[in-house]
Short mmCIF file of C-alpha atoms and ligand atoms in Angstrom, two decimals:
data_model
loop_
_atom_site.label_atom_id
_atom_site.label_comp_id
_atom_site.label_asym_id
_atom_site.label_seq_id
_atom_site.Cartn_x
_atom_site.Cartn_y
_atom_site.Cartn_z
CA UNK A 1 9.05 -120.05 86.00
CA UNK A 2 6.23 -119.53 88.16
CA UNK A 3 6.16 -117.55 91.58
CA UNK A 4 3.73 -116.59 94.04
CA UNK A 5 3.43 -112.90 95.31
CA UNK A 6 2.05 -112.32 98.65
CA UNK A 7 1.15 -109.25 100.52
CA UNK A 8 1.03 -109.91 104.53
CA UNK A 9 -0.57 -108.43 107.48
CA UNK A 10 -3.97 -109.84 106.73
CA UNK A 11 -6.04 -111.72 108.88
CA UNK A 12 -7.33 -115.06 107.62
CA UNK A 13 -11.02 -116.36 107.93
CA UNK A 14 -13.63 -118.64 106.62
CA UNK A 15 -13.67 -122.20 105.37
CA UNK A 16 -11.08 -124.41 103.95
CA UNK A 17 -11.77 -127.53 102.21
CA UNK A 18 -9.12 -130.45 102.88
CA UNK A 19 -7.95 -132.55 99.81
CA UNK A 20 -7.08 -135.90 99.85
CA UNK A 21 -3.69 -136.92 101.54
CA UNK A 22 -1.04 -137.43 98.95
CA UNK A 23 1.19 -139.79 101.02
CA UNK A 24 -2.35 -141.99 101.09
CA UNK A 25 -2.88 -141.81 97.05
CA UNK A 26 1.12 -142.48 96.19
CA UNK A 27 0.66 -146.25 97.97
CA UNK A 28 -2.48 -146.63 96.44
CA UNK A 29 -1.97 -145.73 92.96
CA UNK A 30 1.10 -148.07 93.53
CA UNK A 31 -0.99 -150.31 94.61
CA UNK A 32 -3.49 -150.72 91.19
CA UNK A 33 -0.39 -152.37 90.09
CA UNK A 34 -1.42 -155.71 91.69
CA UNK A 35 -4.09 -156.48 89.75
CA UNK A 36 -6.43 -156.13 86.69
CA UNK A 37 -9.66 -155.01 86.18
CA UNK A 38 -10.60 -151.02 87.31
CA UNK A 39 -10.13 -149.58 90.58
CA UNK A 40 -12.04 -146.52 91.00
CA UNK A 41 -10.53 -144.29 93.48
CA UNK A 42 -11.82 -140.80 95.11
CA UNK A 43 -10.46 -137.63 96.26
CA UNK A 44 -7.35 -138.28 94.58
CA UNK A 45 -5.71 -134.96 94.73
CA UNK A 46 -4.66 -133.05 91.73
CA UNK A 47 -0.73 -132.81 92.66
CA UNK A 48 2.88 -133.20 90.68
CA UNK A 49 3.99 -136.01 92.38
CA UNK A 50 0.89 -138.12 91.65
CA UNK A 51 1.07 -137.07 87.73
CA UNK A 52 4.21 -138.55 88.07
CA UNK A 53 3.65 -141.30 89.17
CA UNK A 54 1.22 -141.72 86.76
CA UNK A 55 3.40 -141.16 83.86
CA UNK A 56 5.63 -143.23 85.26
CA UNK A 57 2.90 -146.14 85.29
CA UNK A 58 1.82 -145.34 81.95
CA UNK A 59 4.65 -146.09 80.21
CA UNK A 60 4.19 -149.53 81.85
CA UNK A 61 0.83 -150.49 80.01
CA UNK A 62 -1.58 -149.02 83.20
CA UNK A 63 -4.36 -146.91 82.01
CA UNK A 64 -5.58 -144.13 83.49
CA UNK A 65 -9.38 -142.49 83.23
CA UNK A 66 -10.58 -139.38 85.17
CA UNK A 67 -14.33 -138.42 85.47
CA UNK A 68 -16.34 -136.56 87.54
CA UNK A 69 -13.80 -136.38 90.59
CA UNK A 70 -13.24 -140.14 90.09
CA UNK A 71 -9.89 -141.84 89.21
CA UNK A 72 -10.15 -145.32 87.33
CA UNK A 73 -7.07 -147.06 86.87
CA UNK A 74 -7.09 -150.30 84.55
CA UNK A 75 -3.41 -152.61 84.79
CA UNK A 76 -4.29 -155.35 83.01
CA UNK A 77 -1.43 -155.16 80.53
CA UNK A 78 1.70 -154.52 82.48
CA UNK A 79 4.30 -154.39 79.45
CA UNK A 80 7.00 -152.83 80.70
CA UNK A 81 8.21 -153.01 84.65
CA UNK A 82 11.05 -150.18 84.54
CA UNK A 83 10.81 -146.71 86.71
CA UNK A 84 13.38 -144.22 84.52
CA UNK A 85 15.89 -142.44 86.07
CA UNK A 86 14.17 -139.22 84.66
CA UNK A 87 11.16 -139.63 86.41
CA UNK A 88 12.06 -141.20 89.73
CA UNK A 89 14.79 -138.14 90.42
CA UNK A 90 11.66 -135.73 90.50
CA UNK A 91 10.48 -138.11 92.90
CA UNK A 92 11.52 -140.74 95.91
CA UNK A 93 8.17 -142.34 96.68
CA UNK A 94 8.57 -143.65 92.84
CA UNK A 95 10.25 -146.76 95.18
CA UNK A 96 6.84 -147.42 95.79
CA UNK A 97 6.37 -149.09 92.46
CA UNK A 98 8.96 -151.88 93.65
CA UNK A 99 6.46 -154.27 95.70
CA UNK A 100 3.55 -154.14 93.56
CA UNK A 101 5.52 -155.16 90.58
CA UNK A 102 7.56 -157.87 92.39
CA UNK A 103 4.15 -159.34 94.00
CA UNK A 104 2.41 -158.91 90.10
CA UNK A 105 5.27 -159.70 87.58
CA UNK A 106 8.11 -161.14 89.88
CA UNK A 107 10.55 -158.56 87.95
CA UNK A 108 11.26 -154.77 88.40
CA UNK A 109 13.77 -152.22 87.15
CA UNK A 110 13.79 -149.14 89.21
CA UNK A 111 16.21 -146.17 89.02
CA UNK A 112 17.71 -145.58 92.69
CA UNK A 113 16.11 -142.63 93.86
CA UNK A 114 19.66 -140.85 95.36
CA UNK A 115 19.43 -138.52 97.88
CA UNK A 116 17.28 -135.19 98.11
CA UNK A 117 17.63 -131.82 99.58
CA UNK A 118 16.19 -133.15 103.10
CA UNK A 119 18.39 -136.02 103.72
CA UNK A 120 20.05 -139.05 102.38
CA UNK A 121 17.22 -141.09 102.39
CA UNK A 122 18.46 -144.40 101.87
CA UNK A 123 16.07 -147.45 100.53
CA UNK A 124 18.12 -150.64 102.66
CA UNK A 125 15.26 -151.28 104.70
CA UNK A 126 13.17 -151.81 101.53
CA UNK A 127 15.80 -153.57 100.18
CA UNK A 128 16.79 -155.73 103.42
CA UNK A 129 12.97 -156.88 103.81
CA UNK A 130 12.68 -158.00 100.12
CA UNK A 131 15.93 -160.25 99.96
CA UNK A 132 14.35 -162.39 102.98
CA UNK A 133 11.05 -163.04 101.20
CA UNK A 134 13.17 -164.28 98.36
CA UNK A 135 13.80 -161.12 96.06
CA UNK A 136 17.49 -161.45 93.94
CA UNK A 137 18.80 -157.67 93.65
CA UNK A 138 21.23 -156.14 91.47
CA UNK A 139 22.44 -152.61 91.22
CA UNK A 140 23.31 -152.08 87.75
CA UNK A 141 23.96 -148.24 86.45
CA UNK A 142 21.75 -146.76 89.06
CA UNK A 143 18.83 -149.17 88.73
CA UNK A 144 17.74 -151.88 90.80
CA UNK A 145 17.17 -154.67 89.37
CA UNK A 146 14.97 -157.19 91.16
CA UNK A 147 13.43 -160.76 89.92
CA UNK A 148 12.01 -163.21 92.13
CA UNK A 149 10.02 -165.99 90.76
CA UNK A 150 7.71 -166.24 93.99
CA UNK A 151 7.54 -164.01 97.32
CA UNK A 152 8.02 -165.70 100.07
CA UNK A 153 6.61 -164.83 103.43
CA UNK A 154 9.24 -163.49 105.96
CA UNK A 155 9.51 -161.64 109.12
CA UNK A 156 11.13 -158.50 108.59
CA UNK A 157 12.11 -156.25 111.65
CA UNK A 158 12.84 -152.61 110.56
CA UNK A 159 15.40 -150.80 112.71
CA UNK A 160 13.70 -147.74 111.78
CA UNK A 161 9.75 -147.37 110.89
CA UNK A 162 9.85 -146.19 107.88
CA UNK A 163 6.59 -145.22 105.89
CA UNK A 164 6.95 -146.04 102.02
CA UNK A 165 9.45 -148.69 103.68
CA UNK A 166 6.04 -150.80 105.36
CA UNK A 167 4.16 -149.93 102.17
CA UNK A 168 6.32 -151.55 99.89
CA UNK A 169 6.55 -154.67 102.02
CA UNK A 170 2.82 -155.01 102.60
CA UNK A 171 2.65 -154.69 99.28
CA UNK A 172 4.92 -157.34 98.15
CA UNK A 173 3.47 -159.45 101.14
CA UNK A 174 -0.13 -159.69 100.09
CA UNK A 175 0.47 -162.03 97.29
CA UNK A 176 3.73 -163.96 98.72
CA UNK A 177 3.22 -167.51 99.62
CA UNK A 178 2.74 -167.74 103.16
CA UNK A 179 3.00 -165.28 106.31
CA UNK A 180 5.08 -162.30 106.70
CA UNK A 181 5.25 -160.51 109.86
CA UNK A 182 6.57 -157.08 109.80
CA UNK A 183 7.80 -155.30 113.20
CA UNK A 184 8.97 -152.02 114.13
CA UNK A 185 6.53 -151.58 111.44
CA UNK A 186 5.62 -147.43 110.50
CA UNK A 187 1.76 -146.82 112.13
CA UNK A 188 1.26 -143.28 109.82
CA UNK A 189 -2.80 -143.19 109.11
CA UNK A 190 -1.95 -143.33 105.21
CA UNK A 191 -0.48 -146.59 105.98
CA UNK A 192 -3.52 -147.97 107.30
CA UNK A 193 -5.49 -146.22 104.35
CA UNK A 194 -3.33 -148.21 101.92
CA UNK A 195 -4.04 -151.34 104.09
CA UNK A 196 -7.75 -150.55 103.88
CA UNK A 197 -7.20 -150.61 99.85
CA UNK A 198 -5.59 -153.91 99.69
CA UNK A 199 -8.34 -154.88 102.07
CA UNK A 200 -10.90 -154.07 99.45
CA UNK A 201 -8.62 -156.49 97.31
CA UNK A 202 -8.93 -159.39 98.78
CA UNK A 203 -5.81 -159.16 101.18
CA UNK A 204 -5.57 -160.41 104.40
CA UNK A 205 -4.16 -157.79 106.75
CA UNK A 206 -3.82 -157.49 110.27
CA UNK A 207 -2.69 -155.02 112.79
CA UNK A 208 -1.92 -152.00 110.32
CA UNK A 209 -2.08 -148.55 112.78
CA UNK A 210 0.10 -150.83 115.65
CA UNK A 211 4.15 -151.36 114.89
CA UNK A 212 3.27 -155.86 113.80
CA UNK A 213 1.94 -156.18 110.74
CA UNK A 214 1.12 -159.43 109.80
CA UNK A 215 -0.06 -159.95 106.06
CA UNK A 216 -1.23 -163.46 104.80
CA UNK A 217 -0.83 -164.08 101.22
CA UNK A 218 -3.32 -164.49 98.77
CA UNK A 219 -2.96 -166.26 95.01
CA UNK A 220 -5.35 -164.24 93.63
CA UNK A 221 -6.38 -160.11 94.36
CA UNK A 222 -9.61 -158.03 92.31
CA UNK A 223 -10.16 -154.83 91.28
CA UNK A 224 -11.10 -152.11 94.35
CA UNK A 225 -14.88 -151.03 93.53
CA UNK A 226 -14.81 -147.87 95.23
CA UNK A 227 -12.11 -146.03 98.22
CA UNK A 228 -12.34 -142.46 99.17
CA UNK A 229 -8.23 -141.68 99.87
CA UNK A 230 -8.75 -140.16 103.69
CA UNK A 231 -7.42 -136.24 103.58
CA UNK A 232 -4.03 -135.02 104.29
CA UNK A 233 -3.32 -134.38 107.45
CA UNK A 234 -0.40 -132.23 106.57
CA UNK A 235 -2.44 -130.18 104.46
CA UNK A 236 -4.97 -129.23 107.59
CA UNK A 237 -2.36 -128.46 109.61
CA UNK A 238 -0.42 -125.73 107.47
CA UNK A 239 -3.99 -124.18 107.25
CA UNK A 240 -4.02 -124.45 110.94
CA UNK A 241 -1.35 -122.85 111.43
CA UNK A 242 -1.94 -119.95 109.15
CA UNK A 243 -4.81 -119.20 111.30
CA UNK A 244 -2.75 -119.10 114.24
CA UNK A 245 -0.23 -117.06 112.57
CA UNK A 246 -2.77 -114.27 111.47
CA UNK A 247 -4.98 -114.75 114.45
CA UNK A 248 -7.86 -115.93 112.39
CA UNK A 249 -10.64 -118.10 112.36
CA UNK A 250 -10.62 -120.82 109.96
CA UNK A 251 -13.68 -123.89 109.49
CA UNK A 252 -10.94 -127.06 108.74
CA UNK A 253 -13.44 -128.84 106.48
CA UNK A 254 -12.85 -132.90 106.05
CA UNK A 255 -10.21 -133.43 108.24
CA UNK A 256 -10.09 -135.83 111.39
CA UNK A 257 -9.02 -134.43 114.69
CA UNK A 258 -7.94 -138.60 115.64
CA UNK A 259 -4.82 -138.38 112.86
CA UNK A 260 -3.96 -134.84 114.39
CA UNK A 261 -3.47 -135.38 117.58
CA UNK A 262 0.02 -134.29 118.22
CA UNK A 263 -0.27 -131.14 115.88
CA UNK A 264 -3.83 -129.99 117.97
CA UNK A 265 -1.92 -130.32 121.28
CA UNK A 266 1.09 -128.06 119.93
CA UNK A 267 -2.23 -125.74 118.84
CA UNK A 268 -3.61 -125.36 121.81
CA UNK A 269 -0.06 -124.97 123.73
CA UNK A 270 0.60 -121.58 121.75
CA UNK A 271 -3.18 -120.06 122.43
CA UNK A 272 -5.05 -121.20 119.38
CA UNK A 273 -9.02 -122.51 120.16
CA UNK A 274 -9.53 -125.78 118.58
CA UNK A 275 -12.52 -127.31 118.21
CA UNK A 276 -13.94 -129.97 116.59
CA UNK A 277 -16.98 -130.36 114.24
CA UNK A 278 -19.40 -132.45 112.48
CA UNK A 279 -17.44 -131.52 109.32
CA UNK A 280 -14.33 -131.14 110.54
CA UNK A 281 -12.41 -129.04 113.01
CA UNK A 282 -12.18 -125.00 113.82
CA UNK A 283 -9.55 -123.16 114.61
CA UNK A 284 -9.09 -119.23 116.03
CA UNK A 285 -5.96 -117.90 116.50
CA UNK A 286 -4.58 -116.35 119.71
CA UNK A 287 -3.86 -112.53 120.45
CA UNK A 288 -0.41 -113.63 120.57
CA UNK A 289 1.20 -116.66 119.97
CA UNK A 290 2.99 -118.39 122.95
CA UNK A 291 6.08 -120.36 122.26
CA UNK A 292 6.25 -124.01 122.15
CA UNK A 293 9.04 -126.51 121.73
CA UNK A 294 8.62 -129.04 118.85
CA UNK A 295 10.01 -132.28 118.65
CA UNK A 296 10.03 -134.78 115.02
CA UNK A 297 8.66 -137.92 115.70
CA UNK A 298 7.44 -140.93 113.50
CA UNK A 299 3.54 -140.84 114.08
CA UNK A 300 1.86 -140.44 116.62
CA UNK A 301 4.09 -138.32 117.25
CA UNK A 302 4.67 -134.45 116.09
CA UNK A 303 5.09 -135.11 112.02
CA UNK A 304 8.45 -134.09 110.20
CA UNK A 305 6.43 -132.80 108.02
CA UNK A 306 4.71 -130.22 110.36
CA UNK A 307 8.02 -128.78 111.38
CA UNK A 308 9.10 -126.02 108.51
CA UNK A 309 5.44 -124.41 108.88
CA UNK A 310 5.80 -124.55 113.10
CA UNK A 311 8.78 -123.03 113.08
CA UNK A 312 7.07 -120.22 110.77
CA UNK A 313 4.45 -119.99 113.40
CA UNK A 314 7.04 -119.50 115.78
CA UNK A 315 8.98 -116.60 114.34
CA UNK A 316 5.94 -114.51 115.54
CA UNK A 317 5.91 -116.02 119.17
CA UNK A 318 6.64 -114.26 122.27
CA UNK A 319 9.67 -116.28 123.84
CA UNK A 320 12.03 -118.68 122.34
CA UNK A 321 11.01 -122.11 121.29
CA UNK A 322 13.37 -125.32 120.61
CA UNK A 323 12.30 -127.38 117.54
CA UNK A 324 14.31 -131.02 117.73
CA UNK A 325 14.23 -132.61 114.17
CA UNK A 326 14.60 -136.42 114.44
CA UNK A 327 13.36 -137.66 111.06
CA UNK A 328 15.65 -136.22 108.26
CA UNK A 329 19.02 -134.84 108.90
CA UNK A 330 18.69 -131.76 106.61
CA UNK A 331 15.43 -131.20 106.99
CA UNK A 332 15.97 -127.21 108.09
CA UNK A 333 16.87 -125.73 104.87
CA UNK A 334 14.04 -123.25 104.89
CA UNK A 335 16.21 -121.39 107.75
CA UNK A 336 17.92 -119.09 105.94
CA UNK A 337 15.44 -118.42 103.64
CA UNK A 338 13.22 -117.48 107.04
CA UNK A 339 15.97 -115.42 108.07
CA UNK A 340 16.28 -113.54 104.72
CA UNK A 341 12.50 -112.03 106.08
CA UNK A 342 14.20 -111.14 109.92
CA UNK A 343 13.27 -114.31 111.33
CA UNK A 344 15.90 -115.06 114.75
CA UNK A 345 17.06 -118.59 114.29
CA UNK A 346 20.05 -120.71 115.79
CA UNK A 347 21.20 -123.97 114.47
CA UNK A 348 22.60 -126.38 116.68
CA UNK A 349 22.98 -129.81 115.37
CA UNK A 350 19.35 -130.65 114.79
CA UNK A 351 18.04 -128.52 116.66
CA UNK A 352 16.70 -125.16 116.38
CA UNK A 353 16.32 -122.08 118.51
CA UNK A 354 13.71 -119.84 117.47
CA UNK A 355 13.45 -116.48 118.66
CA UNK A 356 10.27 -114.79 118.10
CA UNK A 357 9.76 -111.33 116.94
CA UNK A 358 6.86 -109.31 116.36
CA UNK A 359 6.96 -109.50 112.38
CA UNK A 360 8.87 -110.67 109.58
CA UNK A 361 9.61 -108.14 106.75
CA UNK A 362 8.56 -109.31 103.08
CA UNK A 363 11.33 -110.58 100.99
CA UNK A 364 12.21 -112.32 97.69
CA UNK A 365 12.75 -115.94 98.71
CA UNK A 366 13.09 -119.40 97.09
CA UNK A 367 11.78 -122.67 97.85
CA UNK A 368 13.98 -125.65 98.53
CA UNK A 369 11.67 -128.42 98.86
CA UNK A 370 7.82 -128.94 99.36
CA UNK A 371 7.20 -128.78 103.03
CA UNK A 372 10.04 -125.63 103.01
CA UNK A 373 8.30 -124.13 100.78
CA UNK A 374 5.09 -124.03 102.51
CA UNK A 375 6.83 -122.61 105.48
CA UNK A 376 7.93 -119.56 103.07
CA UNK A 377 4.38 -118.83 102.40
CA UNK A 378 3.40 -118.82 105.46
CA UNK A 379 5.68 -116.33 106.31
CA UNK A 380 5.02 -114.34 103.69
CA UNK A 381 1.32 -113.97 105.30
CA UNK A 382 2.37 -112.07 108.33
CA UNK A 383 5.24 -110.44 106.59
CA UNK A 384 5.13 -107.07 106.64
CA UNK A 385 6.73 -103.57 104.51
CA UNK A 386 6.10 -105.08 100.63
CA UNK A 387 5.59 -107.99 99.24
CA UNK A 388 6.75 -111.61 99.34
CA UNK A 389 8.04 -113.35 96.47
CA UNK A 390 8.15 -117.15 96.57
CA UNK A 391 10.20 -118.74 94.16
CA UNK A 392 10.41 -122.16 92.63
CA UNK A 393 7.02 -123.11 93.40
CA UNK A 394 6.67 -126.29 91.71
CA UNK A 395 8.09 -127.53 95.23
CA UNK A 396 4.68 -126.26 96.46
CA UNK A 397 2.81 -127.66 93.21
CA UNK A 398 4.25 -131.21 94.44
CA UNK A 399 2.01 -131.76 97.55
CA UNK A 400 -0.34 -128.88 97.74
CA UNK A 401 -3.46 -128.84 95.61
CA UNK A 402 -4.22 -124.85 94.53
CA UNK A 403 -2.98 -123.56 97.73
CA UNK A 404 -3.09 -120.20 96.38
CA UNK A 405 -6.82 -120.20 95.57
CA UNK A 406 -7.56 -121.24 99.06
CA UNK A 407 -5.87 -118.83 100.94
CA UNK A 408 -6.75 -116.14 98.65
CA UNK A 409 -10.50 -117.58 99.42
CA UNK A 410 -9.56 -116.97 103.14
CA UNK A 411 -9.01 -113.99 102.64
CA UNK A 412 -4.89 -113.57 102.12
CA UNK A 413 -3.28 -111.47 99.72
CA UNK A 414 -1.34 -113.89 97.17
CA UNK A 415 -1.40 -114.52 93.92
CA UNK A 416 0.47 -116.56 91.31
CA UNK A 417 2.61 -114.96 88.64
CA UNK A 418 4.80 -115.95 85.82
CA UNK A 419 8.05 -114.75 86.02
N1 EPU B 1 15.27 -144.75 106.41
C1 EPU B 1 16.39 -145.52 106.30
N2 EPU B 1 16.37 -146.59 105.44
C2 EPU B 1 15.27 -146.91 104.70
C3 EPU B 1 14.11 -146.10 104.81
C4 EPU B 1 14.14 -145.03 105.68
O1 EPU B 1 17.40 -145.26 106.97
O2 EPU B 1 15.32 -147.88 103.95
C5 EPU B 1 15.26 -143.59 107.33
C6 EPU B 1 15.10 -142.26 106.60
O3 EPU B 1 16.32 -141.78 106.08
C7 EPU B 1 14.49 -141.39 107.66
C8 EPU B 1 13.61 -142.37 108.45
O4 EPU B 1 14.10 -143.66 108.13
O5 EPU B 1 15.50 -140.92 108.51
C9 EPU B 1 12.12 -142.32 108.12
O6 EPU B 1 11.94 -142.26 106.72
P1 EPU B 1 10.69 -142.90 105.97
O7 EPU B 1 11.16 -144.07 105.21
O8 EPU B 1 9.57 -143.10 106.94
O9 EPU B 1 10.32 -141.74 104.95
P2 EPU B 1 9.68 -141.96 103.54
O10 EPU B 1 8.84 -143.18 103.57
O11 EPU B 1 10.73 -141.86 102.50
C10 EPU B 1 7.47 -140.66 104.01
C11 EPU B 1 6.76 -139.49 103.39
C12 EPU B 1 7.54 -138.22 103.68
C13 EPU B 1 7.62 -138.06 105.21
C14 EPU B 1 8.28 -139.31 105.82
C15 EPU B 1 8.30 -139.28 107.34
C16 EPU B 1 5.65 -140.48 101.47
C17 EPU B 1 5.53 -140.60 100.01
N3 EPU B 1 6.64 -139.71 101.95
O12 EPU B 1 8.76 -140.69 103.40
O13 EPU B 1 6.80 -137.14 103.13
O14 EPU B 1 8.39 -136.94 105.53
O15 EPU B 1 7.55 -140.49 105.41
O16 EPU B 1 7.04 -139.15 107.86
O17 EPU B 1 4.85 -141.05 102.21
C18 EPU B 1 6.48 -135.00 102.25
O18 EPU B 1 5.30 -135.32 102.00
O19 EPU B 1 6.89 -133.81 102.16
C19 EPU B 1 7.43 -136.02 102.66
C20 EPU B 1 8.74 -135.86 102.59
#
């Protein structure tokens, strides 16, 4: 098993290249599922989660081709339209595969994904908005099985936005017969990214980025000539906040200041400059960090996925902060992992009291789940007295594409080891 060794106390500068988001290239690899011909996509990051989904759409007849940075995906033989258990357990947004198939093949066989360590996560909102356009569902020993013989337009209000829950739908929408409407709908930039690729398609698509939806169906859909997958915003802003952490100054190459607006504020709030340029944004860390409170929210608001690395960040505050988690119900599992390395956190509920200290001391810790364990390395940047020891990376190796390398590039001293 692989872990990753870091020695803290060292300030981090220079330039950091984004990749591509990897909540933008799940829905979109999903989406190649609609129809034939290639679809050549860029800046498709180089992640676990997206080989898996491509092994899981392998094994139903899609071909894959990688050149030069570029990833062509053929699906003109779907022979198979089952997700395995196996597979999906590794990971949720494997539910993504649902709509595409229903809209391509009318049938689908997909393993329930279950719960994972953040939450329950149910799929009835998925599941609600596809029985009104038509969609007959069984659950048969842990698999869904669904079979409609046409999609029918509906309007579908979700009592929560939920992300992969609006990207199914659209999904299944843009070949249904007639209008579906959805509202409530999520408004998450790699939602409107996946819109943009069904777009290129041929689909009609209205109002993605606002909470209505409204998606006209299409009989027929072609192949996507060319789409550069926009760059993770949850990526920048753990680099972000490493420079804050360290007091550095770090060149945020390829990523938009417009999808980061709540994260830039909360920036700014504990002393960091940011600034943004032709290529992207800069960031320079304060003298000391000031304390902020944090509070979940689906976007625009402060990301869920933001909140493990923040509440790194504010371990070395001055002050206390209070970070509110909305989203997930479990989603603070890196806690006593953070306070294995000295860090002063409460628990109340789901919220958090953080009490900053001047440094954390190194430790052996393990990761629990991706954005957790991103948190851990963080820490283990300003910890001090030895070295850090992150365990069970391939959390990490899920949603961040050679992290190592670029810290290491900035300057950090980490390294990846095989136990
Ligand atoms: N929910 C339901 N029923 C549903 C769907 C969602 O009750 O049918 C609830 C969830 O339990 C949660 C809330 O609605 O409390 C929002 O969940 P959402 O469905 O939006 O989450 P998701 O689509 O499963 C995506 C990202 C997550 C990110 C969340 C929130 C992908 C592939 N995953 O998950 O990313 O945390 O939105 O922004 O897009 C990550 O990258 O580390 C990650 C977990």
């Amino acid at each position: 098993m692989e872990k990753i060794i870091i020695e803290g106390g060292r300030q981090l500068n220079g330039t950091v290249t984004i990749s591509g988001a990897k909540n933008a290239a799940l829905p979109i690899t999903a989406a190649s599922i609609l129809t034939g011909g290639w679809h050549r996509f860029h800046r498709v990051p180089q992640l676990r989660d997206i080989e898996t989904i491509r092994k899981i759409m392998s094994k139903m007849g899609v071909v894959f081709e990688e050149q030069d940075g570029v990833l062509s995906i053929n699906s003109d033989n779907i022979t198979e339209c089952e997700a395995p258990y196996d597979l999906v357990k590794t990971m949720r947004a494997s539910i993504l595969l649902l709509g595409p198939l229903l809209a391509r093949l009318g049938r689908a066989r997909i393993s329930l994904p279950g719960g994972c360590a953040i939450g329950a996560r149910p799929i009835n909102l998925h599941l609600k908005a596809l029985a009104a356009m038509g969609v007959d569902m069984t659950l048969e020993h842990g698999y869904i099985n669904a079979r409609v013989d046409r999609l029918k337009g509906a309007n579908v209000f979700f009592d929560i936005p939920t992300v992969t829950g609006t990207e199914n739908i659209m999904m299944a929408a843009v070949k249904a017969e007639g209008k579906t409407v959805l509202r409530n709908a999520a408004k998450e930039p790699e939602v409107i990214d996946l819109a943009v690729v069904l777009r290129k398609m041929g689909a009609l698509i209205e109002g993605d980025g606002t909470d209505t939806i409204t998606i006209r169906g299409v009989k027929n859909l072609g192949a996507v000539q060319e789409h550069v997958v926009i760059t993770d915003r949850i990526e920048a802003g753990t680099f972000m906040v490493a420079a804050a952490m360290t007091g550095g100054s770090i060149a945020i190459e390829g990523c938009r200041s417009a999808n980061m607006e709540a994260v830039i504020e909360k920036l700014r709030a504990v002393g960091a400059e940011v600034k943004e340029t032709d290529s992207g944004l800069h960031i320079r860390g304060p003298k000391t960090v000031k304390s902020v409170d944090i509070k979940t929210m689906p976007y625009p608001g402060f990301p869920t996925d933001l909140q493990a690395q923040f509440m790194a960040l504010m371990c070395v505050a001055e002050g206390s902060s209070i970070i509110t988690e909305t989203i997930f119900e479990n989603r603070f599992i890196h806690v006593s992992e953070l306070q294995r390395m000295g860090a002063n956190i409460e628990i109340s509920g789901n919220q958090a009291i953080v009490r900053g200290r001047e440094y954390l001391s190194a430790a052996p810790v393990m990761a629990t789940d991706l954005r957790a364990s991103a948190s851990l390395v963080l820490a283990g940047l300003v910890a001090l007295e030895g070295r850090t020891e992150v365990h069970r990376i391939y959390h990490l190796d899920r949603g961040y594409e050679a992290m190592e390398e670029k810290f290491m590039k900035l300057g950090a001293n980490i390294r990846r080891e095989t136990a």
